[in-house]
PDB file of C-alpha atoms in Angstrom:
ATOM      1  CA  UNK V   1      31.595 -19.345 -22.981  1.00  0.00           C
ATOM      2  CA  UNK V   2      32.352 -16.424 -20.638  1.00  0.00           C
ATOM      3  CA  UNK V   3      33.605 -12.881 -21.818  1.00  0.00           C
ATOM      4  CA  UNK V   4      37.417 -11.840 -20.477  1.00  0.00           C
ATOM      5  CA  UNK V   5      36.269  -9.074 -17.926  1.00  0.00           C
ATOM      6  CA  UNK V   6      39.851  -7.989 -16.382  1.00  0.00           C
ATOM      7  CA  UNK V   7      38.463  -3.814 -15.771  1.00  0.00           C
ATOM      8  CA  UNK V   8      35.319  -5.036 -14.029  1.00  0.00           C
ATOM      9  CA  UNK V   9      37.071  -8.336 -12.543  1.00  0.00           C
ATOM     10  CA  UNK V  10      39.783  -5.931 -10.719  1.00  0.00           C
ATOM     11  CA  UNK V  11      37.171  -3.386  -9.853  1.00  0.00           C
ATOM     12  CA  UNK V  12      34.459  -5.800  -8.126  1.00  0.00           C
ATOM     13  CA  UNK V  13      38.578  -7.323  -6.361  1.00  0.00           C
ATOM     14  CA  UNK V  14      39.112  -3.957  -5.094  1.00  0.00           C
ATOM     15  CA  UNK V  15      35.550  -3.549  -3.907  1.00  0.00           C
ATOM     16  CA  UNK V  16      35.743  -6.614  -1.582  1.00  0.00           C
ATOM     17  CA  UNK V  17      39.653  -6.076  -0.751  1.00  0.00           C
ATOM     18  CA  UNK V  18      38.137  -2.316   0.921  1.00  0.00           C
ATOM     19  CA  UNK V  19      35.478  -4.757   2.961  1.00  0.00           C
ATOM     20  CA  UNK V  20      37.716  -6.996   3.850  1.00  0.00           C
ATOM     21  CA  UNK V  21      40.237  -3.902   4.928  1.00  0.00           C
ATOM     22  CA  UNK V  22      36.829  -2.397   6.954  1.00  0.00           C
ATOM     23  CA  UNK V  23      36.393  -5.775   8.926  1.00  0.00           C
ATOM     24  CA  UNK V  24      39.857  -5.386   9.935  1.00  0.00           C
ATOM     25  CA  UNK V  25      40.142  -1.838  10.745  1.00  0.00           C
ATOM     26  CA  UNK V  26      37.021  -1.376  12.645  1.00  0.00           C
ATOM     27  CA  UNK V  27      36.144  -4.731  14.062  1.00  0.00           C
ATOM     28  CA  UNK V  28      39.875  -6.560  14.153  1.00  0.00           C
ATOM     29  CA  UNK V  29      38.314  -9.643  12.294  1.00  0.00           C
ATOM     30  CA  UNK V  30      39.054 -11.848   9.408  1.00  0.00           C
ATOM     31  CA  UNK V  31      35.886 -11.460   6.433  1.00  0.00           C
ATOM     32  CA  UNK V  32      36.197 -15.471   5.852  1.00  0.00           C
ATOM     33  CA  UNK V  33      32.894 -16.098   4.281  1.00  0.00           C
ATOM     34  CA  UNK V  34      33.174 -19.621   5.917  1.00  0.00           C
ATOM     35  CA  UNK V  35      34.335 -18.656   9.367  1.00  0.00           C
ATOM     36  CA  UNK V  36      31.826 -16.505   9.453  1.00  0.00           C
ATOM     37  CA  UNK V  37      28.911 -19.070   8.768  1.00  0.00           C
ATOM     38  CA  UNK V  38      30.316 -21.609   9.975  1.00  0.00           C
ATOM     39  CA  UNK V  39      31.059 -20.378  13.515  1.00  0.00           C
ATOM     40  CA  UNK V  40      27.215 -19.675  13.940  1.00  0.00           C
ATOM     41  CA  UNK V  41      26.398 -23.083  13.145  1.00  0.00           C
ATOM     42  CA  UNK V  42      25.659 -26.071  15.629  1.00  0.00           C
ATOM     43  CA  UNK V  43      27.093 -27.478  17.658  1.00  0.00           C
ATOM     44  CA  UNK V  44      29.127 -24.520  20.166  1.00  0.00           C
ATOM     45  CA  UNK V  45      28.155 -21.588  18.290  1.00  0.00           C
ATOM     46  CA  UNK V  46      30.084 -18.500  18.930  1.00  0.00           C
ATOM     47  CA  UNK V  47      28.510 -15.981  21.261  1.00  0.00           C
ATOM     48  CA  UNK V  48      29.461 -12.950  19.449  1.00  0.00           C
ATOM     49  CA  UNK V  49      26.659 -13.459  16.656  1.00  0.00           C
ATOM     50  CA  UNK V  50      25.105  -9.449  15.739  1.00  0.00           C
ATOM     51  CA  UNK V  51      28.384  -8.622  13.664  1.00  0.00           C
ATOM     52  CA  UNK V  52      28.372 -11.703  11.527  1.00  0.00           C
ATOM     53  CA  UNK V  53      24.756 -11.757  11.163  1.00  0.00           C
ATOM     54  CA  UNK V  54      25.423  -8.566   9.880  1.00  0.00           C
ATOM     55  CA  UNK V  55      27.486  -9.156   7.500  1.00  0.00           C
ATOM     56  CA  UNK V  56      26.192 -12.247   6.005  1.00  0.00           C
ATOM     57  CA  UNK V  57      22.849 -10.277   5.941  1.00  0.00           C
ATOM     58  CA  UNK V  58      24.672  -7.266   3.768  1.00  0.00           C
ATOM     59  CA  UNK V  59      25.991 -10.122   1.012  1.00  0.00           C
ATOM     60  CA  UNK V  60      22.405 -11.343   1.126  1.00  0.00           C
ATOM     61  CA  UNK V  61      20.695  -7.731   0.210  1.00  0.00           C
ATOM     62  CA  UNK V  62      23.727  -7.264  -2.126  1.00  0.00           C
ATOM     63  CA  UNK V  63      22.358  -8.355  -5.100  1.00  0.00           C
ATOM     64  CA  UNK V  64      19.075  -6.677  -4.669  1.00  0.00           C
ATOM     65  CA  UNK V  65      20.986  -3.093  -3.665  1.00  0.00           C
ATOM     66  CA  UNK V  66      23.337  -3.629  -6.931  1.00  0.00           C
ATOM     67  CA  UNK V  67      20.271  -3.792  -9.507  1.00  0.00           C
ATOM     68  CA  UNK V  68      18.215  -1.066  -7.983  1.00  0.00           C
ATOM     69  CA  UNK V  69      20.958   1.444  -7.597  1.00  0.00           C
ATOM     70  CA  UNK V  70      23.246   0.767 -10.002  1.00  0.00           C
ATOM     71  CA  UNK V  71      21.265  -1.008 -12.779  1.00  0.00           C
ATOM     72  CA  UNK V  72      24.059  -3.971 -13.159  1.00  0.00           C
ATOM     73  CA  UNK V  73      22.010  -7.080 -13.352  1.00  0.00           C
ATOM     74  CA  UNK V  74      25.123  -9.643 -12.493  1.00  0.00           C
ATOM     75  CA  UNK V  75      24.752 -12.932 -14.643  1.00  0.00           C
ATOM     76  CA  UNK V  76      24.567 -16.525 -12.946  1.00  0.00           C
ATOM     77  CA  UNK V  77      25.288 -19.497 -15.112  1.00  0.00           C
ATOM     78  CA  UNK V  78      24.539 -22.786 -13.151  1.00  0.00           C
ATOM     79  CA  UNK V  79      26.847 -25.405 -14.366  1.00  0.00           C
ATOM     80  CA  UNK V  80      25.545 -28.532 -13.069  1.00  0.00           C
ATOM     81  CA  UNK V  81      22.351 -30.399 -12.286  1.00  0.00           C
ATOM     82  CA  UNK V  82      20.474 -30.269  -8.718  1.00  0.00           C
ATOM     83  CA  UNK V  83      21.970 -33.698  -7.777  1.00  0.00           C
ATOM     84  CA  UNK V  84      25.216 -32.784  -8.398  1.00  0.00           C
ATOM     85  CA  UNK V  85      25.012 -28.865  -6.984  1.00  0.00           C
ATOM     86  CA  UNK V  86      23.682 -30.918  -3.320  1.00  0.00           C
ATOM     87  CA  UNK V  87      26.622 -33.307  -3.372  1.00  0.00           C
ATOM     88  CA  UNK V  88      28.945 -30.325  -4.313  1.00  0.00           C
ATOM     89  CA  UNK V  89      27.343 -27.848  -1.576  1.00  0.00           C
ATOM     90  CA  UNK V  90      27.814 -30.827   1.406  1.00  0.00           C
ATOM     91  CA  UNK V  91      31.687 -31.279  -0.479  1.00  0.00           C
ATOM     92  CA  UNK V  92      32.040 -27.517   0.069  1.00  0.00           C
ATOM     93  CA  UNK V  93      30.850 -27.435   3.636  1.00  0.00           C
ATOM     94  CA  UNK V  94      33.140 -30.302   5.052  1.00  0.00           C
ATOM     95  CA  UNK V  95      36.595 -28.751   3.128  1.00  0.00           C
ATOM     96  CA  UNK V  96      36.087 -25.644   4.555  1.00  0.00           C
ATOM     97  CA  UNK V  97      35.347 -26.254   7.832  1.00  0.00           C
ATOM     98  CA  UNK V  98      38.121 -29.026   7.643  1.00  0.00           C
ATOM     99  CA  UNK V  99      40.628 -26.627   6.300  1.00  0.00           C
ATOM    100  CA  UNK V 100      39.287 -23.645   8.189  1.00  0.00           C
ATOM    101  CA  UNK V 101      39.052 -20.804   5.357  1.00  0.00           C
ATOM    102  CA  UNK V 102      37.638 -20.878   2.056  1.00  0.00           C
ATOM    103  CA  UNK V 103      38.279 -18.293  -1.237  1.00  0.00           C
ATOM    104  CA  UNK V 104      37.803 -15.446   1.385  1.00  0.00           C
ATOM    105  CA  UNK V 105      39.602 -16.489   4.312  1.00  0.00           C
ATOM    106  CA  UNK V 106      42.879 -17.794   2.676  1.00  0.00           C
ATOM    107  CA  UNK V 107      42.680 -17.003  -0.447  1.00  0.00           C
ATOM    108  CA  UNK V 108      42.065 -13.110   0.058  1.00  0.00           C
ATOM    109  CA  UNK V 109      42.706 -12.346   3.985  1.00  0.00           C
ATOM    110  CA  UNK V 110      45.234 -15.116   4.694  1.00  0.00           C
ATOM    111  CA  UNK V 111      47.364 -14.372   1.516  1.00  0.00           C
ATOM    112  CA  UNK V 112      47.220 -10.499   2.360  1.00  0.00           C
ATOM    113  CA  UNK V 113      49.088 -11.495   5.626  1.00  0.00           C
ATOM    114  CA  UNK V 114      51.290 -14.321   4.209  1.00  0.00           C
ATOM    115  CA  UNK V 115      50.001 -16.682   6.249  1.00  0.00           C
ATOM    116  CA  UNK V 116      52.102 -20.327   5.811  1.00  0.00           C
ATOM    117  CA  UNK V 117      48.840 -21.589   6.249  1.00  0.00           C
ATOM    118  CA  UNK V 118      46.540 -19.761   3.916  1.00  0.00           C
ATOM    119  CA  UNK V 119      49.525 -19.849   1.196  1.00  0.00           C
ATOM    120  CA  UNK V 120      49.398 -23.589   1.112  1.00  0.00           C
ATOM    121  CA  UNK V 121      45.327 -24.207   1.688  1.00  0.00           C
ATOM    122  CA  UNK V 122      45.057 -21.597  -1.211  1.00  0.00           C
ATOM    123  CA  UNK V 123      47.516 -23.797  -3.459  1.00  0.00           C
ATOM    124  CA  UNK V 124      46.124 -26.549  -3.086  1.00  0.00           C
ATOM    125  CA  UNK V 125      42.680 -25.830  -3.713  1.00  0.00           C
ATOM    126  CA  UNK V 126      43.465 -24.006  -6.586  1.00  0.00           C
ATOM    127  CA  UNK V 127      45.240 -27.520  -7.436  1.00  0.00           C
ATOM    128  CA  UNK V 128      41.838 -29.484  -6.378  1.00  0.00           C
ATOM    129  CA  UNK V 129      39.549 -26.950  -8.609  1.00  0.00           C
ATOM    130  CA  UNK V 130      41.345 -27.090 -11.345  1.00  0.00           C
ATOM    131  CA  UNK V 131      41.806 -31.024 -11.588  1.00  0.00           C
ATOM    132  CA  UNK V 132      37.701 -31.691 -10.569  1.00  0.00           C
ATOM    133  CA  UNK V 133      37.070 -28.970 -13.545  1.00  0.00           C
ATOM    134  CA  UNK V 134      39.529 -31.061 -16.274  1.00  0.00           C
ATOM    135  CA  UNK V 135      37.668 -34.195 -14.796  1.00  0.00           C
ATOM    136  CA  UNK V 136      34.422 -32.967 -15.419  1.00  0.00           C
ATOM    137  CA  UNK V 137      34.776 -30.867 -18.581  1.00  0.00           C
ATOM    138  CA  UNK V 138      37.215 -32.853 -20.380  1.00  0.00           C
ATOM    139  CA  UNK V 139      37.184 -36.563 -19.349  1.00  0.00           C
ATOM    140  CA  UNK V 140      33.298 -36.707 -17.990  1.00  0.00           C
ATOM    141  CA  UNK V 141      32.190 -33.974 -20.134  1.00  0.00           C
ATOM    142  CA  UNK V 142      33.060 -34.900 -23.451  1.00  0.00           C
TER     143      UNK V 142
ATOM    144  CA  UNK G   1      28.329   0.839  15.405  1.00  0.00           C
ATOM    145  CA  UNK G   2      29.674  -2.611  14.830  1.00  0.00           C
ATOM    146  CA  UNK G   3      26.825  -4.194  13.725  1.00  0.00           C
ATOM    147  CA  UNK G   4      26.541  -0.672  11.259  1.00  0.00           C
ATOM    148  CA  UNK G   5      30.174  -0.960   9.594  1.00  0.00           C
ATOM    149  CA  UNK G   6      29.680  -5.089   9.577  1.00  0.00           C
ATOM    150  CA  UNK G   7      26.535  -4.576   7.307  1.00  0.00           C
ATOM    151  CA  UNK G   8      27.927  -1.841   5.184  1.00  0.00           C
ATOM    152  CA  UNK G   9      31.186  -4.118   4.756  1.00  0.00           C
ATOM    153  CA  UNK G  10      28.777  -7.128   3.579  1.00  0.00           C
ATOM    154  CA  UNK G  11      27.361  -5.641   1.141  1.00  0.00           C
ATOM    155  CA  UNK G  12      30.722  -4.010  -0.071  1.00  0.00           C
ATOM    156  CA  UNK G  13      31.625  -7.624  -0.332  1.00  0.00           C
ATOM    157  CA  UNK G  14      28.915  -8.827  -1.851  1.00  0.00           C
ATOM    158  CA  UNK G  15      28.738  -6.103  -4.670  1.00  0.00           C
ATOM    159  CA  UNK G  16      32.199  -6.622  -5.122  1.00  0.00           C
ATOM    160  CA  UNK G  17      31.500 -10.436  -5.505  1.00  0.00           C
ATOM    161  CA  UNK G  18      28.384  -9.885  -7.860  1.00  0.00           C
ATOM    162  CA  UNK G  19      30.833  -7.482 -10.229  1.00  0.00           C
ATOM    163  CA  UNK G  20      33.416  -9.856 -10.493  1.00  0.00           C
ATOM    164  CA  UNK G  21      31.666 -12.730 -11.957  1.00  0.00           C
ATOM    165  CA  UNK G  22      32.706 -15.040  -9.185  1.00  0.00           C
ATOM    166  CA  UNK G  23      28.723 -15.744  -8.169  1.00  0.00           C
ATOM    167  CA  UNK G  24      28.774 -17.029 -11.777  1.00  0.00           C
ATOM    168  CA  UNK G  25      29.188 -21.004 -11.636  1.00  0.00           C
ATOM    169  CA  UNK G  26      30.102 -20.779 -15.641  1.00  0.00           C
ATOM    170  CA  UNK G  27      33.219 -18.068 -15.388  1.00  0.00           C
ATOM    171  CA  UNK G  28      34.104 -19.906 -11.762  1.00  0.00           C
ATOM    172  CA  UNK G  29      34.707 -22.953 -14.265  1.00  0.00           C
ATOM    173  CA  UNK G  30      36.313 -21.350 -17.339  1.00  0.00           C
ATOM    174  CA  UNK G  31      38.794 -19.570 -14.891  1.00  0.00           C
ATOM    175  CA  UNK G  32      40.042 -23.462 -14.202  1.00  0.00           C
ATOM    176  CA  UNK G  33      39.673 -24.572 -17.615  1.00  0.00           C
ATOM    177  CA  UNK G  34      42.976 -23.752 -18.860  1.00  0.00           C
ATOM    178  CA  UNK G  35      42.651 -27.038 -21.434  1.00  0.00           C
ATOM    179  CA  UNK G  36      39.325 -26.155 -23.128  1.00  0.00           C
ATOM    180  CA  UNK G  37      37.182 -22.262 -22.674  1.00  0.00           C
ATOM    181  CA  UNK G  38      39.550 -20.581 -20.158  1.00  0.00           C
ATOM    182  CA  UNK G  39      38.543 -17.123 -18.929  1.00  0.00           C
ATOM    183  CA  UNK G  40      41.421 -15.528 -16.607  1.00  0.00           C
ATOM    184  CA  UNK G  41      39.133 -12.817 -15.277  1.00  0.00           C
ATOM    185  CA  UNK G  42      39.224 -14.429 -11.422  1.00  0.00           C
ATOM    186  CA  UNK G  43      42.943 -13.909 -11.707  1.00  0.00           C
ATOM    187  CA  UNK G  44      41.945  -9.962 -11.616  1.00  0.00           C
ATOM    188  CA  UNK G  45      39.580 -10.403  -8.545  1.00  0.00           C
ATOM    189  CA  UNK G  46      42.448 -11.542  -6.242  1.00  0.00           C
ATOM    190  CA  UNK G  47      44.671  -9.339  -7.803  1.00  0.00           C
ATOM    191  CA  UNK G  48      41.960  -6.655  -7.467  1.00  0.00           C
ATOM    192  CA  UNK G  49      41.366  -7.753  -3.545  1.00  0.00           C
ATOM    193  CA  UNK G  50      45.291  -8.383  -2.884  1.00  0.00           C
ATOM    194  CA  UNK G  51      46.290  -4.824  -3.964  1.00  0.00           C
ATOM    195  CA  UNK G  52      44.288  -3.429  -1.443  1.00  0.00           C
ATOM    196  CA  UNK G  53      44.208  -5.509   1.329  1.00  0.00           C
ATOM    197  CA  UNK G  54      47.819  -6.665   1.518  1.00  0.00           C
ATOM    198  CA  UNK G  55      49.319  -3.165   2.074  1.00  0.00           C
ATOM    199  CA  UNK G  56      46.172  -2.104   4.435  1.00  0.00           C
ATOM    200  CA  UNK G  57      47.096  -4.977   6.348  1.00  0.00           C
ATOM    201  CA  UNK G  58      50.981  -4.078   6.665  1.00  0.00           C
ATOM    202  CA  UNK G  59      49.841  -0.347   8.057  1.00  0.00           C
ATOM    203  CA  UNK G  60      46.682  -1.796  10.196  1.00  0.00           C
ATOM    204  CA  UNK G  61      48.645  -3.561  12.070  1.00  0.00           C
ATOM    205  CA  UNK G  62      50.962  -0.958  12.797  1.00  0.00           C
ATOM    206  CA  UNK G  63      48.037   0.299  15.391  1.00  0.00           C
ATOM    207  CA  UNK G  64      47.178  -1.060  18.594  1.00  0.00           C
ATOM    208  CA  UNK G  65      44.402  -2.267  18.094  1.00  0.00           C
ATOM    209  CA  UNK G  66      41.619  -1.541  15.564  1.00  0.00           C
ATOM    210  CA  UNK G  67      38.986   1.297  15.977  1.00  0.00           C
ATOM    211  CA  UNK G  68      35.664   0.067  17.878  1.00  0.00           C
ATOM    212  CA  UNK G  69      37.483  -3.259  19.138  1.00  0.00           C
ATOM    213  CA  UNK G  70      40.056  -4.553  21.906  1.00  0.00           C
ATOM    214  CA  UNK G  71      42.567  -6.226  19.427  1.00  0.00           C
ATOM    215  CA  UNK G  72      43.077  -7.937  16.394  1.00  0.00           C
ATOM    216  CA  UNK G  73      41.641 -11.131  15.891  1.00  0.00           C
ATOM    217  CA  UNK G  74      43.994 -13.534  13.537  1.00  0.00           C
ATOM    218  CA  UNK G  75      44.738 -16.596  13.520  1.00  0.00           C
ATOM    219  CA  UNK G  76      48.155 -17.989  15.362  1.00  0.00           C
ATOM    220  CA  UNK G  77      48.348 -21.190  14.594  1.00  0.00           C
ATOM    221  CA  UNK G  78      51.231 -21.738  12.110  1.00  0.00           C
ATOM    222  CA  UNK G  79      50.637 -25.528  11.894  1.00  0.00           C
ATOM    223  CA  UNK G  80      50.732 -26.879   7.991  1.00  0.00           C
ATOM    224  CA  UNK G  81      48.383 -30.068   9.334  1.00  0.00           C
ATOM    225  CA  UNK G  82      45.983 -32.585   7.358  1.00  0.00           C
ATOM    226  CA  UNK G  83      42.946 -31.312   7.892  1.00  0.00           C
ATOM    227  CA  UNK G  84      43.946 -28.032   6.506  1.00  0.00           C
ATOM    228  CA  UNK G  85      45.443 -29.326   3.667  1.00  0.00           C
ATOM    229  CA  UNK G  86      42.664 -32.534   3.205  1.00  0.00           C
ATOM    230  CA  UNK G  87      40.162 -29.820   3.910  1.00  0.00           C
ATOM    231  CA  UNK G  88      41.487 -27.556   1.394  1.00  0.00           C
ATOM    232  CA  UNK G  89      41.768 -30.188  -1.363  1.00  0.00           C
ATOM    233  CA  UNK G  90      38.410 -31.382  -0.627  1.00  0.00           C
ATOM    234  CA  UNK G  91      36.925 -28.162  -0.938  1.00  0.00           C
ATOM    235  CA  UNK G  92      38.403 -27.597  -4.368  1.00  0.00           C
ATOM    236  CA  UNK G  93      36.490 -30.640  -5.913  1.00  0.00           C
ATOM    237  CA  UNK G  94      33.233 -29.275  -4.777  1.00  0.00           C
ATOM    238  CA  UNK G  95      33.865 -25.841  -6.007  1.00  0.00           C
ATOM    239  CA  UNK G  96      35.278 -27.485  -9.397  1.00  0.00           C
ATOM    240  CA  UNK G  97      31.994 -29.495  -9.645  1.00  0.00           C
ATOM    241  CA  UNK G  98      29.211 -26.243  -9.055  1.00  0.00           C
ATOM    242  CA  UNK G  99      31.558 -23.308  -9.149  1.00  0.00           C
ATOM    243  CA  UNK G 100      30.137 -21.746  -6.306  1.00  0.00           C
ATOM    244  CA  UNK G 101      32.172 -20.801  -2.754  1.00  0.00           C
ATOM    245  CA  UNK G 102      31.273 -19.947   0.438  1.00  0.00           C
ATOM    246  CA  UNK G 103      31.464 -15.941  -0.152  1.00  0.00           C
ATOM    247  CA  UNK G 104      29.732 -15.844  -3.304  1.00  0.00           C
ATOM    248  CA  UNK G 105      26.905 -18.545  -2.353  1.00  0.00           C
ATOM    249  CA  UNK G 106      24.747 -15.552  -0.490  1.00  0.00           C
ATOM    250  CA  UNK G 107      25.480 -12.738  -2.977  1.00  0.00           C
ATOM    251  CA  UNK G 108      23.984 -15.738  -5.455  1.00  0.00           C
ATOM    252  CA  UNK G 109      20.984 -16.312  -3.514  1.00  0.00           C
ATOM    253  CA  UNK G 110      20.048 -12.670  -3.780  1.00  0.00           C
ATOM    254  CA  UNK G 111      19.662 -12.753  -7.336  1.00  0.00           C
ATOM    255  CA  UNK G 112      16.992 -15.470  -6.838  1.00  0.00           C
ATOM    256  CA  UNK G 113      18.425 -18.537  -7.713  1.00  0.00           C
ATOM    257  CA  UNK G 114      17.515 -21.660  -7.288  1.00  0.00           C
ATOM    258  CA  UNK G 115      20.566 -23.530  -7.474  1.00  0.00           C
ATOM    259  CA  UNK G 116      22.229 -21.258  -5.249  1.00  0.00           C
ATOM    260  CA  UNK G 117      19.806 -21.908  -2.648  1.00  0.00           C
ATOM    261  CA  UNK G 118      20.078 -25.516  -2.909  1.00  0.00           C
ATOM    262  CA  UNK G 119      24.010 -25.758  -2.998  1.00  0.00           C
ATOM    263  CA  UNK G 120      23.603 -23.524   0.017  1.00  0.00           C
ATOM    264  CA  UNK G 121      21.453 -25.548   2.401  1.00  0.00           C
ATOM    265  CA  UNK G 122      23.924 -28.627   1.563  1.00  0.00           C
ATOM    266  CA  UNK G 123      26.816 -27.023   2.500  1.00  0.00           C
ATOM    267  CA  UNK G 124      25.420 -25.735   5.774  1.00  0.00           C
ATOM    268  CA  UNK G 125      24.458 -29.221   6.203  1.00  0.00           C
ATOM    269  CA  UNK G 126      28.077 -30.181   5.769  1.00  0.00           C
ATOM    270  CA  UNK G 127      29.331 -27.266   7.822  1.00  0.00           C
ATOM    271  CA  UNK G 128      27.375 -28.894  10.527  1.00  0.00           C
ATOM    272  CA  UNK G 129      28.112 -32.464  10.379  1.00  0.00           C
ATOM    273  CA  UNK G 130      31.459 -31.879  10.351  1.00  0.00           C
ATOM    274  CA  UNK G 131      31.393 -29.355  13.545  1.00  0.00           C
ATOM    275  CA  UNK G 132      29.056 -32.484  15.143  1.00  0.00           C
ATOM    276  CA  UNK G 133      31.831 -34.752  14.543  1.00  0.00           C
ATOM    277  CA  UNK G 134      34.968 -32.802  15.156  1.00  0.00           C
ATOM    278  CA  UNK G 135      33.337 -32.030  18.658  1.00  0.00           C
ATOM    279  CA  UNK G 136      32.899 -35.058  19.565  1.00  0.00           C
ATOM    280  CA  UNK G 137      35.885 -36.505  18.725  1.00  0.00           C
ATOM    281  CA  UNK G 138      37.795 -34.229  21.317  1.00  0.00           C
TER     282      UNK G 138
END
């Protein structure tokens, strides 16, 4: 079980809708978690690397800046086995590069422009999601 | 200056992220479980990030161009194709199966865990074969 958190859900939304509003109004660039990883990946990575870096090292120190200020330890419930979180994680990596945009990407940026695009990768992996999580809760699971 | 506001905006992010409850594989789940525990909390994240960025957006790109850059960068293509939609569907079944998504996976490894690190090495690992192949098949 996991508590309904809508306050804290919409305030920890608004904080990244203002970073992904500062990528675009200082830099001109999309905060897609995967673009940004993925681009500095083998093979051709992008040459533009110190802004990404920079960001991806930011979510990194995230967690560490959030308990020391703040005192809000966030909570992490792992919900499968290491097998399974290894096949998931390669899963991951292939759809988004495949599809170009992840939760971030199209889900938050793409939507906020109504991107055709975004507006249908966001559908249907909300679609995908939600039938893998009936599979393996309800018809593996149980 | 970039590399200042890029840092300041990942860990904005990230916080954000880590005070949602999206770097948490259980509520990930729930939020999809609307047959057995469901938790609509996730709905509030994008509703949280949408109400901000969308009308940002509209009067950003009323300017020129942004502050400390040439232009905009955003995607043109319009094309609804199969690999965005394959991609997008595969994606879905691994973040149904471990909960955990690209922008949450290194807010998760800052608290220290395991898993996270281990769902993160395979997915650059997949992020990498599939750049390998999709260059060389052009």
């Amino acid at each position: 079980m996991t508590t309904f958190s809508p306050i804290q859900s919409l305030f920890g939304g608004a904080l990244i809708g203002l970073s992904v509003v500062m990528l675009m109004a200082f830099l001109g660039r999309i905060a897609g978690s995967s673009g940004i990883i993925g681009s500095l990946l083998p093979p051709n990575p992008v040459s533009e690397k110190g802004w990404r870096i920079a960001f991806l090292a930011g979510l990194t120190i995230s967690a560490f800046l959030l308990v020391n200020v703040t005192g809000y330890s966030p909570t992490i419930q792992n919900v499968t086995t290491e097998p399974f979180l290894i096949a998931g994680g390669i899963i991951v990596g292939v759809g988004v590069t495949l599809s170009s945009g992840c939760t971030s990407g199209h889900g938050i940026c793409g939507l906020a422009r109504l991107s055709p695009r975004s507006i249908a990768a966001t559908l249907t992996f909300m679609a995908s999601t939600a039938a893998t999580v009936f599979i393996v809760k309800h018809l593996i699971g149980e | 200056m970039t590399i200042i506001i890029s840092l300041i905006a990942g860990i904005v992010f990230g916080s954000g992220i880590l005070i949602s409850g999206m770097t948490n594989p259980a509520k990930v789940q729930n939020f999809f479980d609307l047959a057995g525990t469901w938790d609509p909390s996730l709905a509030f994240v994008m509703g949280g990030a949408l109400l901000i960025t969308a009308p940002s957006y509209y009067l950003l790109f009323k300017m020129n161009k942004p502050l400390l850059a040439d232009k905009f960068n955003v995607p043109e293509n319009k094309n609804i194709d199969t690999p965005l939609i394959g991609g997008a569907a595969i994606f879905g079944i691994g973040w149904g199966i471990t909960g955990y998504c690209p922008g949450a996976i290194l807010p998760a490894i800052g608290t220290g865990n395991s898993g996270a690190v281990l769902f993160c090495v395979a997915m650059l690992t997949g992020m990498m074969a599939t750049r390998l192949i999709r260059s060389n098949s052009h």
